Amino acid sequence: MKTLVSPPHEWTWDRPELEAVQLQRLRQLVDAVVPASGLYRQKFGPAPPRLERIADLASLPTTSKDELVGAAAAGEWLTRPRGEYVRFHQTSGTRGAPM
């Protein structure tokens, strides 16, 4: 007979609890990326945008492929020194050169 394993605690969170954790993690990501990336410093200015709720994502500007291509050519998308990255992912290049 198999023993049932309880799902991780996160699976039982209600919507407000889940969104609170998502917002906290999103803030941490934005706070780290904006000052470290030339691309996002240019988009947002020197201070990261303050997100008060998940719905605030809709107010942020999107990033186009052309912006990413330009930033990649200048190395401005990096948020850490190149040697600190463990791996890079790239696009397939179906609409041009792989990124």
PDB file of N, CA and C in Angstrom:
ATOM      1  N   MET A   1       0.831  -1.175   0.000  1.00  0.00           N
ATOM      2  CA  MET A   1       0.000   0.000   0.000  1.00  0.00           C
ATOM      3  C   MET A   1       0.887   1.255   0.000  1.00  0.00           C
ATOM      4  N   LYS A   2       0.565   2.208  -0.872  1.00  0.00           N
ATOM      5  CA  LYS A   2       1.340   3.436  -0.971  1.00  0.00           C
ATOM      6  C   LYS A   2       0.972   4.400   0.153  1.00  0.00           C
ATOM      7  N   THR A   3       1.981   5.099   0.620  1.00  0.00           N
ATOM      8  CA  THR A   3       1.755   6.151   1.602  1.00  0.00           C
ATOM      9  C   THR A   3       1.576   7.464   0.851  1.00  0.00           C
ATOM     10  N   LEU A   4       0.511   8.148   1.152  1.00  0.00           N
ATOM     11  CA  LEU A   4       0.270   9.435   0.510  1.00  0.00           C
ATOM     12  C   LEU A   4       1.132  10.499   1.174  1.00  0.00           C
ATOM     13  N   VAL A   5       1.727  11.323   0.350  1.00  0.00           N
ATOM     14  CA  VAL A   5       2.563  12.406   0.843  1.00  0.00           C
ATOM     15  C   VAL A   5       1.745  13.686   0.771  1.00  0.00           C
ATOM     16  N   SER A   6       1.789  14.450   1.832  1.00  0.00           N
ATOM     17  CA  SER A   6       1.060  15.716   1.848  1.00  0.00           C
ATOM     18  C   SER A   6       1.681  16.673   0.842  1.00  0.00           C
ATOM     19  N   PRO A   7       0.850  17.466   0.184  1.00  0.00           N
ATOM     20  CA  PRO A   7       1.408  18.456  -0.751  1.00  0.00           C
ATOM     21  C   PRO A   7       2.175  19.515   0.013  1.00  0.00           C
ATOM     22  N   PRO A   8       3.089  20.195  -0.677  1.00  0.00           N
ATOM     23  CA  PRO A   8       3.808  21.286  -0.007  1.00  0.00           C
ATOM     24  C   PRO A   8       2.828  22.312   0.546  1.00  0.00           C
ATOM     25  N   HIS A   9       3.211  22.960   1.618  1.00  0.00           N
ATOM     26  CA  HIS A   9       2.360  23.953   2.272  1.00  0.00           C
ATOM     27  C   HIS A   9       1.859  25.011   1.282  1.00  0.00           C
ATOM     28  N   GLU A  10       2.722  25.393   0.312  1.00  0.00           N
ATOM     29  CA  GLU A  10       2.355  26.435  -0.645  1.00  0.00           C
ATOM     30  C   GLU A  10       1.095  26.073  -1.432  1.00  0.00           C
ATOM     31  N   TRP A  11       0.849  24.808  -1.613  1.00  0.00           N
ATOM     32  CA  TRP A  11      -0.306  24.378  -2.404  1.00  0.00           C
ATOM     33  C   TRP A  11      -1.629  24.675  -1.703  1.00  0.00           C
ATOM     34  N   THR A  12      -1.562  24.948  -0.433  1.00  0.00           N
ATOM     35  CA  THR A  12      -2.792  25.187   0.320  1.00  0.00           C
ATOM     36  C   THR A  12      -3.054  26.675   0.575  1.00  0.00           C
ATOM     37  N   TRP A  13      -2.188  27.535   0.053  1.00  0.00           N
ATOM     38  CA  TRP A  13      -2.361  28.966   0.273  1.00  0.00           C
ATOM     39  C   TRP A  13      -3.613  29.467  -0.427  1.00  0.00           C
ATOM     40  N   ASP A  14      -4.291  30.408   0.224  1.00  0.00           N
ATOM     41  CA  ASP A  14      -5.419  31.057  -0.441  1.00  0.00           C
ATOM     42  C   ASP A  14      -4.863  32.174  -1.333  1.00  0.00           C
ATOM     43  N   ARG A  15      -5.690  32.759  -2.164  1.00  0.00           N
ATOM     44  CA  ARG A  15      -5.242  33.760  -3.142  1.00  0.00           C
ATOM     45  C   ARG A  15      -4.491  34.934  -2.500  1.00  0.00           C
ATOM     46  N   PRO A  16      -5.002  35.558  -1.433  1.00  0.00           N
ATOM     47  CA  PRO A  16      -4.251  36.676  -0.835  1.00  0.00           C
ATOM     48  C   PRO A  16      -2.870  36.273  -0.316  1.00  0.00           C
ATOM     49  N   GLU A  17      -2.775  35.101   0.286  1.00  0.00           N
ATOM     50  CA  GLU A  17      -1.485  34.640   0.807  1.00  0.00           C
ATOM     51  C   GLU A  17      -0.513  34.380  -0.340  1.00  0.00           C
ATOM     52  N   LEU A  18      -0.988  33.738  -1.405  1.00  0.00           N
ATOM     53  CA  LEU A  18      -0.163  33.470  -2.572  1.00  0.00           C
ATOM     54  C   LEU A  18       0.323  34.774  -3.206  1.00  0.00           C
ATOM     55  N   GLU A  19      -0.580  35.725  -3.394  1.00  0.00           N
ATOM     56  CA  GLU A  19      -0.200  36.996  -4.008  1.00  0.00           C
ATOM     57  C   GLU A  19       0.776  37.786  -3.129  1.00  0.00           C
ATOM     58  N   ALA A  20       0.660  37.666  -1.834  1.00  0.00           N
ATOM     59  CA  ALA A  20       1.600  38.359  -0.941  1.00  0.00           C
ATOM     60  C   ALA A  20       3.019  37.811  -1.131  1.00  0.00           C
ATOM     61  N   VAL A  21       3.146  36.501  -1.236  1.00  0.00           N
ATOM     62  CA  VAL A  21       4.463  35.890  -1.455  1.00  0.00           C
ATOM     63  C   VAL A  21       4.979  36.235  -2.850  1.00  0.00           C
ATOM     64  N   GLN A  22       4.104  36.178  -3.858  1.00  0.00           N
ATOM     65  CA  GLN A  22       4.507  36.536  -5.214  1.00  0.00           C
ATOM     66  C   GLN A  22       4.992  37.984  -5.267  1.00  0.00           C
ATOM     67  N   LEU A  23       4.282  38.883  -4.614  1.00  0.00           N
ATOM     68  CA  LEU A  23       4.650  40.292  -4.613  1.00  0.00           C
ATOM     69  C   LEU A  23       5.989  40.508  -3.917  1.00  0.00           C
ATOM     70  N   GLN A  24       6.207  39.822  -2.815  1.00  0.00           N
ATOM     71  CA  GLN A  24       7.479  39.936  -2.102  1.00  0.00           C
ATOM     72  C   GLN A  24       8.632  39.478  -2.998  1.00  0.00           C
ATOM     73  N   ARG A  25       8.468  38.358  -3.662  1.00  0.00           N
ATOM     74  CA  ARG A  25       9.522  37.844  -4.540  1.00  0.00           C
ATOM     75  C   ARG A  25       9.729  38.743  -5.754  1.00  0.00           C
ATOM     76  N   LEU A  26       8.653  39.268  -6.289  1.00  0.00           N
ATOM     77  CA  LEU A  26       8.749  40.177  -7.428  1.00  0.00           C
ATOM     78  C   LEU A  26       9.497  41.450  -7.038  1.00  0.00           C
ATOM     79  N   ARG A  27       9.184  41.994  -5.876  1.00  0.00           N
ATOM     80  CA  ARG A  27       9.892  43.188  -5.395  1.00  0.00           C
ATOM     81  C   ARG A  27      11.383  42.925  -5.251  1.00  0.00           C
ATOM     82  N   GLN A  28      11.732  41.759  -4.705  1.00  0.00           N
ATOM     83  CA  GLN A  28      13.144  41.413  -4.543  1.00  0.00           C
ATOM     84  C   GLN A  28      13.836  41.343  -5.907  1.00  0.00           C
ATOM     85  N   LEU A  29      13.165  40.758  -6.878  1.00  0.00           N
ATOM     86  CA  LEU A  29      13.732  40.644  -8.214  1.00  0.00           C
ATOM     87  C   LEU A  29      13.923  42.019  -8.846  1.00  0.00           C
ATOM     88  N   VAL A  30      12.886  42.841  -8.803  1.00  0.00           N
ATOM     89  CA  VAL A  30      12.957  44.185  -9.388  1.00  0.00           C
ATOM     90  C   VAL A  30      14.023  45.013  -8.673  1.00  0.00           C
ATOM     91  N   ASP A  31      14.081  44.930  -7.355  1.00  0.00           N
ATOM     92  CA  ASP A  31      15.064  45.698  -6.585  1.00  0.00           C
ATOM     93  C   ASP A  31      16.496  45.293  -6.933  1.00  0.00           C
ATOM     94  N   ALA A  32      16.706  44.045  -7.322  1.00  0.00           N
ATOM     95  CA  ALA A  32      18.040  43.576  -7.688  1.00  0.00           C
ATOM     96  C   ALA A  32      18.381  43.888  -9.141  1.00  0.00           C
ATOM     97  N   VAL A  33      17.403  43.743 -10.038  1.00  0.00           N
ATOM     98  CA  VAL A  33      17.673  43.862 -11.472  1.00  0.00           C
ATOM     99  C   VAL A  33      17.790  45.308 -11.943  1.00  0.00           C
ATOM    100  N   VAL A  34      16.897  46.174 -11.504  1.00  0.00           N
ATOM    101  CA  VAL A  34      16.878  47.542 -12.040  1.00  0.00           C
ATOM    102  C   VAL A  34      18.205  48.274 -11.812  1.00  0.00           C
ATOM    103  N   PRO A  35      18.767  48.294 -10.609  1.00  0.00           N
ATOM    104  CA  PRO A  35      20.035  49.018 -10.439  1.00  0.00           C
ATOM    105  C   PRO A  35      21.211  48.342 -11.154  1.00  0.00           C
ATOM    106  N   ALA A  36      21.123  47.044 -11.378  1.00  0.00           N
ATOM    107  CA  ALA A  36      22.252  46.293 -11.926  1.00  0.00           C
ATOM    108  C   ALA A  36      22.262  46.217 -13.448  1.00  0.00           C
ATOM    109  N   SER A  37      21.163  46.510 -14.101  1.00  0.00           N
ATOM    110  CA  SER A  37      21.057  46.354 -15.549  1.00  0.00           C
ATOM    111  C   SER A  37      20.920  47.713 -16.226  1.00  0.00           C
ATOM    112  N   GLY A  38      21.815  47.989 -17.159  1.00  0.00           N
ATOM    113  CA  GLY A  38      21.728  49.239 -17.907  1.00  0.00           C
ATOM    114  C   GLY A  38      20.408  49.375 -18.640  1.00  0.00           C
ATOM    115  N   LEU A  39      19.919  48.286 -19.188  1.00  0.00           N
ATOM    116  CA  LEU A  39      18.644  48.300 -19.907  1.00  0.00           C
ATOM    117  C   LEU A  39      17.510  48.760 -18.993  1.00  0.00           C
ATOM    118  N   TYR A  40      17.419  48.169 -17.819  1.00  0.00           N
ATOM    119  CA  TYR A  40      16.298  48.496 -16.937  1.00  0.00           C
ATOM    120  C   TYR A  40      16.505  49.798 -16.165  1.00  0.00           C
ATOM    121  N   ARG A  41      17.756  50.203 -15.950  1.00  0.00           N
ATOM    122  CA  ARG A  41      17.989  51.545 -15.385  1.00  0.00           C
ATOM    123  C   ARG A  41      17.495  52.605 -16.357  1.00  0.00           C
ATOM    124  N   GLN A  42      17.722  52.350 -17.645  1.00  0.00           N
ATOM    125  CA  GLN A  42      17.268  53.290 -18.669  1.00  0.00           C
ATOM    126  C   GLN A  42      15.740  53.333 -18.724  1.00  0.00           C
ATOM    127  N   LYS A  43      15.093  52.193 -18.571  1.00  0.00           N
ATOM    128  CA  LYS A  43      13.631  52.134 -18.634  1.00  0.00           C
ATOM    129  C   LYS A  43      12.966  52.732 -17.398  1.00  0.00           C
ATOM    130  N   PHE A  44      13.534  52.476 -16.214  1.00  0.00           N
ATOM    131  CA  PHE A  44      12.874  52.843 -14.961  1.00  0.00           C
ATOM    132  C   PHE A  44      13.545  53.976 -14.199  1.00  0.00           C
ATOM    133  N   GLY A  45      14.741  54.370 -14.590  1.00  0.00           N
ATOM    134  CA  GLY A  45      15.478  55.361 -13.825  1.00  0.00           C
ATOM    135  C   GLY A  45      16.310  54.669 -12.762  1.00  0.00           C
ATOM    136  N   PRO A  46      16.984  55.431 -11.929  1.00  0.00           N
ATOM    137  CA  PRO A  46      17.904  54.834 -10.954  1.00  0.00           C
ATOM    138  C   PRO A  46      17.218  54.043  -9.837  1.00  0.00           C
ATOM    139  N   ALA A  47      15.970  54.374  -9.549  1.00  0.00           N
ATOM    140  CA  ALA A  47      15.260  53.672  -8.469  1.00  0.00           C
ATOM    141  C   ALA A  47      14.244  52.698  -9.062  1.00  0.00           C
ATOM    142  N   PRO A  48      14.206  51.481  -8.548  1.00  0.00           N
ATOM    143  CA  PRO A  48      13.224  50.510  -9.042  1.00  0.00           C
ATOM    144  C   PRO A  48      11.800  50.995  -8.789  1.00  0.00           C
ATOM    145  N   PRO A  49      10.861  50.655  -9.668  1.00  0.00           N
ATOM    146  CA  PRO A  49       9.468  51.026  -9.415  1.00  0.00           C
ATOM    147  C   PRO A  49       8.959  50.295  -8.176  1.00  0.00           C
ATOM    148  N   ARG A  50       8.105  50.946  -7.425  1.00  0.00           N
ATOM    149  CA  ARG A  50       7.546  50.327  -6.210  1.00  0.00           C
ATOM    150  C   ARG A  50       6.226  49.678  -6.567  1.00  0.00           C
ATOM    151  N   LEU A  51       6.176  48.384  -6.443  1.00  0.00           N
ATOM    152  CA  LEU A  51       4.961  47.630  -6.730  1.00  0.00           C
ATOM    153  C   LEU A  51       4.196  47.421  -5.428  1.00  0.00           C
ATOM    154  N   GLU A  52       2.985  47.910  -5.392  1.00  0.00           N
ATOM    155  CA  GLU A  52       2.162  47.783  -4.191  1.00  0.00           C
ATOM    156  C   GLU A  52       1.267  46.553  -4.232  1.00  0.00           C
ATOM    157  N   ARG A  53       0.978  46.092  -5.454  1.00  0.00           N
ATOM    158  CA  ARG A  53       0.144  44.893  -5.612  1.00  0.00           C
ATOM    159  C   ARG A  53       0.457  44.265  -6.962  1.00  0.00           C
ATOM    160  N   ILE A  54       0.094  43.017  -7.130  1.00  0.00           N
ATOM    161  CA  ILE A  54       0.385  42.276  -8.362  1.00  0.00           C
ATOM    162  C   ILE A  54      -0.185  43.004  -9.578  1.00  0.00           C
ATOM    163  N   ALA A  55      -1.341  43.597  -9.439  1.00  0.00           N
ATOM    164  CA  ALA A  55      -1.978  44.294 -10.559  1.00  0.00           C
ATOM    165  C   ALA A  55      -1.131  45.452 -11.075  1.00  0.00           C
ATOM    166  N   ASP A  56      -0.188  45.955 -10.274  1.00  0.00           N
ATOM    167  CA  ASP A  56       0.681  47.046 -10.706  1.00  0.00           C
ATOM    168  C   ASP A  56       1.601  46.639 -11.855  1.00  0.00           C
ATOM    169  N   LEU A  57       1.768  45.350 -12.075  1.00  0.00           N
ATOM    170  CA  LEU A  57       2.579  44.897 -13.206  1.00  0.00           C
ATOM    171  C   LEU A  57       2.062  45.460 -14.517  1.00  0.00           C
ATOM    172  N   ALA A  58       0.754  45.617 -14.625  1.00  0.00           N
ATOM    173  CA  ALA A  58       0.149  46.122 -15.862  1.00  0.00           C
ATOM    174  C   ALA A  58       0.585  47.550 -16.169  1.00  0.00           C
ATOM    175  N   SER A  59       1.032  48.292 -15.173  1.00  0.00           N
ATOM    176  CA  SER A  59       1.443  49.682 -15.399  1.00  0.00           C
ATOM    177  C   SER A  59       2.901  49.797 -15.841  1.00  0.00           C
ATOM    178  N   LEU A  60       3.662  48.725 -15.754  1.00  0.00           N
ATOM    179  CA  LEU A  60       5.062  48.778 -16.148  1.00  0.00           C
ATOM    180  C   LEU A  60       5.189  48.685 -17.662  1.00  0.00           C
ATOM    181  N   PRO A  61       6.182  49.362 -18.236  1.00  0.00           N
ATOM    182  CA  PRO A  61       6.373  49.269 -19.680  1.00  0.00           C
ATOM    183  C   PRO A  61       6.886  47.879 -20.064  1.00  0.00           C
ATOM    184  N   THR A  62       6.489  47.445 -21.242  1.00  0.00           N
ATOM    185  CA  THR A  62       6.979  46.157 -21.730  1.00  0.00           C
ATOM    186  C   THR A  62       8.361  46.357 -22.350  1.00  0.00           C
ATOM    187  N   THR A  63       9.058  45.268 -22.559  1.00  0.00           N
ATOM    188  CA  THR A  63      10.370  45.290 -23.192  1.00  0.00           C
ATOM    189  C   THR A  63      10.261  44.576 -24.522  1.00  0.00           C
ATOM    190  N   SER A  64      10.631  45.249 -25.581  1.00  0.00           N
ATOM    191  CA  SER A  64      10.523  44.662 -26.918  1.00  0.00           C
ATOM    192  C   SER A  64      11.760  43.834 -27.249  1.00  0.00           C
ATOM    193  N   LYS A  65      11.619  43.007 -28.263  1.00  0.00           N
ATOM    194  CA  LYS A  65      12.761  42.211 -28.713  1.00  0.00           C
ATOM    195  C   LYS A  65      13.873  43.128 -29.211  1.00  0.00           C
ATOM    196  N   ASP A  66      13.514  44.201 -29.893  1.00  0.00           N
ATOM    197  CA  ASP A  66      14.529  45.138 -30.371  1.00  0.00           C
ATOM    198  C   ASP A  66      15.327  45.738 -29.214  1.00  0.00           C
ATOM    199  N   GLU A  67      14.653  46.054 -28.113  1.00  0.00           N
ATOM    200  CA  GLU A  67      15.357  46.569 -26.938  1.00  0.00           C
ATOM    201  C   GLU A  67      16.321  45.525 -26.384  1.00  0.00           C
ATOM    202  N   LEU A  68      15.882  44.286 -26.336  1.00  0.00           N
ATOM    203  CA  LEU A  68      16.741  43.222 -25.830  1.00  0.00           C
ATOM    204  C   LEU A  68      17.941  42.997 -26.732  1.00  0.00           C
ATOM    205  N   VAL A  69      17.717  43.048 -28.055  1.00  0.00           N
ATOM    206  CA  VAL A  69      18.821  42.868 -28.998  1.00  0.00           C
ATOM    207  C   VAL A  69      19.851  43.973 -28.808  1.00  0.00           C
ATOM    208  N   GLY A  70      19.374  45.226 -28.716  1.00  0.00           N
ATOM    209  CA  GLY A  70      20.293  46.341 -28.508  1.00  0.00           C
ATOM    210  C   GLY A  70      21.040  46.246 -27.195  1.00  0.00           C
ATOM    211  N   ALA A  71      20.333  45.858 -26.144  1.00  0.00           N
ATOM    212  CA  ALA A  71      20.967  45.733 -24.821  1.00  0.00           C
ATOM    213  C   ALA A  71      21.967  44.588 -24.805  1.00  0.00           C
ATOM    214  N   ALA A  72      21.647  43.488 -25.500  1.00  0.00           N
ATOM    215  CA  ALA A  72      22.560  42.349 -25.542  1.00  0.00           C
ATOM    216  C   ALA A  72      23.850  42.724 -26.263  1.00  0.00           C
ATOM    217  N   ALA A  73      23.721  43.482 -27.355  1.00  0.00           N
ATOM    218  CA  ALA A  73      24.906  43.894 -28.111  1.00  0.00           C
ATOM    219  C   ALA A  73      25.817  44.770 -27.253  1.00  0.00           C
ATOM    220  N   ALA A  74      25.236  45.573 -26.379  1.00  0.00           N
ATOM    221  CA  ALA A  74      26.013  46.464 -25.525  1.00  0.00           C
ATOM    222  C   ALA A  74      26.355  45.834 -24.170  1.00  0.00           C
ATOM    223  N   GLY A  75      25.850  44.625 -23.919  1.00  0.00           N
ATOM    224  CA  GLY A  75      26.090  43.977 -22.625  1.00  0.00           C
ATOM    225  C   GLY A  75      25.290  44.590 -21.491  1.00  0.00           C
ATOM    226  N   GLU A  76      24.267  45.372 -21.826  1.00  0.00           N
ATOM    227  CA  GLU A  76      23.503  46.086 -20.801  1.00  0.00           C
ATOM    228  C   GLU A  76      22.381  45.275 -20.178  1.00  0.00           C
ATOM    229  N   TRP A  77      22.176  44.071 -20.614  1.00  0.00           N
ATOM    230  CA  TRP A  77      21.135  43.235 -20.009  1.00  0.00           C
ATOM    231  C   TRP A  77      21.692  42.454 -18.833  1.00  0.00           C
ATOM    232  N   LEU A  78      23.018  42.375 -18.728  1.00  0.00           N
ATOM    233  CA  LEU A  78      23.636  41.633 -17.629  1.00  0.00           C
ATOM    234  C   LEU A  78      23.360  42.321 -16.293  1.00  0.00           C
ATOM    235  N   THR A  79      23.145  41.527 -15.276  1.00  0.00           N
ATOM    236  CA  THR A  79      22.932  42.062 -13.930  1.00  0.00           C
ATOM    237  C   THR A  79      24.058  41.659 -12.984  1.00  0.00           C
ATOM    238  N   ARG A  80      24.944  40.819 -13.452  1.00  0.00           N
ATOM    239  CA  ARG A  80      26.089  40.348 -12.677  1.00  0.00           C
ATOM    240  C   ARG A  80      27.276  40.288 -13.631  1.00  0.00           C
ATOM    241  N   PRO A  81      28.499  40.211 -13.132  1.00  0.00           N
ATOM    242  CA  PRO A  81      29.632  39.981 -14.029  1.00  0.00           C
ATOM    243  C   PRO A  81      29.440  38.649 -14.779  1.00  0.00           C
ATOM    244  N   ARG A  82      29.801  38.633 -16.045  1.00  0.00           N
ATOM    245  CA  ARG A  82      29.560  37.462 -16.904  1.00  0.00           C
ATOM    246  C   ARG A  82      30.052  36.161 -16.262  1.00  0.00           C
ATOM    247  N   GLY A  83      31.178  36.180 -15.586  1.00  0.00           N
ATOM    248  CA  GLY A  83      31.742  34.977 -14.989  1.00  0.00           C
ATOM    249  C   GLY A  83      30.927  34.390 -13.844  1.00  0.00           C
ATOM    250  N   GLU A  84      29.968  35.141 -13.313  1.00  0.00           N
ATOM    251  CA  GLU A  84      29.149  34.644 -12.202  1.00  0.00           C
ATOM    252  C   GLU A  84      27.933  33.858 -12.670  1.00  0.00           C
ATOM    253  N   TYR A  85      27.632  33.910 -13.957  1.00  0.00           N
ATOM    254  CA  TYR A  85      26.465  33.169 -14.463  1.00  0.00           C
ATOM    255  C   TYR A  85      26.794  31.687 -14.567  1.00  0.00           C
ATOM    256  N   VAL A  86      25.834  30.872 -14.235  1.00  0.00           N
ATOM    257  CA  VAL A  86      25.998  29.426 -14.313  1.00  0.00           C
ATOM    258  C   VAL A  86      25.623  28.924 -15.700  1.00  0.00           C
ATOM    259  N   ARG A  87      24.592  29.528 -16.291  1.00  0.00           N
ATOM    260  CA  ARG A  87      24.180  29.140 -17.645  1.00  0.00           C
ATOM    261  C   ARG A  87      23.404  30.284 -18.287  1.00  0.00           C
ATOM    262  N   PHE A  88      23.368  30.245 -19.602  1.00  0.00           N
ATOM    263  CA  PHE A  88      22.609  31.194 -20.400  1.00  0.00           C
ATOM    264  C   PHE A  88      21.600  30.404 -21.220  1.00  0.00           C
ATOM    265  N   HIS A  89      20.464  30.982 -21.458  1.00  0.00           N
ATOM    266  CA  HIS A  89      19.461  30.401 -22.345  1.00  0.00           C
ATOM    267  C   HIS A  89      19.332  31.330 -23.533  1.00  0.00           C
ATOM    268  N   GLN A  90      19.024  30.780 -24.681  1.00  0.00           N
ATOM    269  CA  GLN A  90      18.858  31.633 -25.840  1.00  0.00           C
ATOM    270  C   GLN A  90      17.624  31.247 -26.601  1.00  0.00           C
ATOM    271  N   THR A  91      17.170  32.160 -27.447  1.00  0.00           N
ATOM    272  CA  THR A  91      15.998  31.890 -28.278  1.00  0.00           C
ATOM    273  C   THR A  91      16.426  30.975 -29.421  1.00  0.00           C
ATOM    274  N   SER A  92      15.442  30.441 -30.119  1.00  0.00           N
ATOM    275  CA  SER A  92      15.719  29.529 -31.226  1.00  0.00           C
ATOM    276  C   SER A  92      16.184  30.257 -32.469  1.00  0.00           C
ATOM    277  N   GLY A  93      15.875  31.529 -32.574  1.00  0.00           N
ATOM    278  CA  GLY A  93      16.252  32.284 -33.757  1.00  0.00           C
ATOM    279  C   GLY A  93      15.283  32.117 -34.915  1.00  0.00           C
ATOM    280  N   THR A  94      14.056  31.699 -34.624  1.00  0.00           N
ATOM    281  CA  THR A  94      13.076  31.502 -35.712  1.00  0.00           C
ATOM    282  C   THR A  94      12.702  32.792 -36.401  1.00  0.00           C
ATOM    283  N   ARG A  95      12.871  33.934 -35.727  1.00  0.00           N
ATOM    284  CA  ARG A  95      12.569  35.237 -36.347  1.00  0.00           C
ATOM    285  C   ARG A  95      13.826  36.089 -36.428  1.00  0.00           C
ATOM    286  N   GLY A  96      14.928  35.489 -36.794  1.00  0.00           N
ATOM    287  CA  GLY A  96      16.183  36.216 -36.886  1.00  0.00           C
ATOM    288  C   GLY A  96      17.278  35.439 -36.181  1.00  0.00           C
ATOM    289  N   ALA A  97      18.324  36.142 -35.827  1.00  0.00           N
ATOM    290  CA  ALA A  97      19.450  35.493 -35.151  1.00  0.00           C
ATOM    291  C   ALA A  97      19.063  35.093 -33.733  1.00  0.00           C
ATOM    292  N   PRO A  98      19.582  33.960 -33.254  1.00  0.00           N
ATOM    293  CA  PRO A  98      19.295  33.570 -31.865  1.00  0.00           C
ATOM    294  C   PRO A  98      19.780  34.635 -30.891  1.00  0.00           C
ATOM    295  N   MET A  99      19.040  34.797 -29.814  1.00  0.00           N
ATOM    296  CA  MET A  99      19.433  35.744 -28.768  1.00  0.00           C
ATOM    297  C   MET A  99      19.824  34.958 -27.538  1.00  0.00           C
TER     298      MET A  99
END
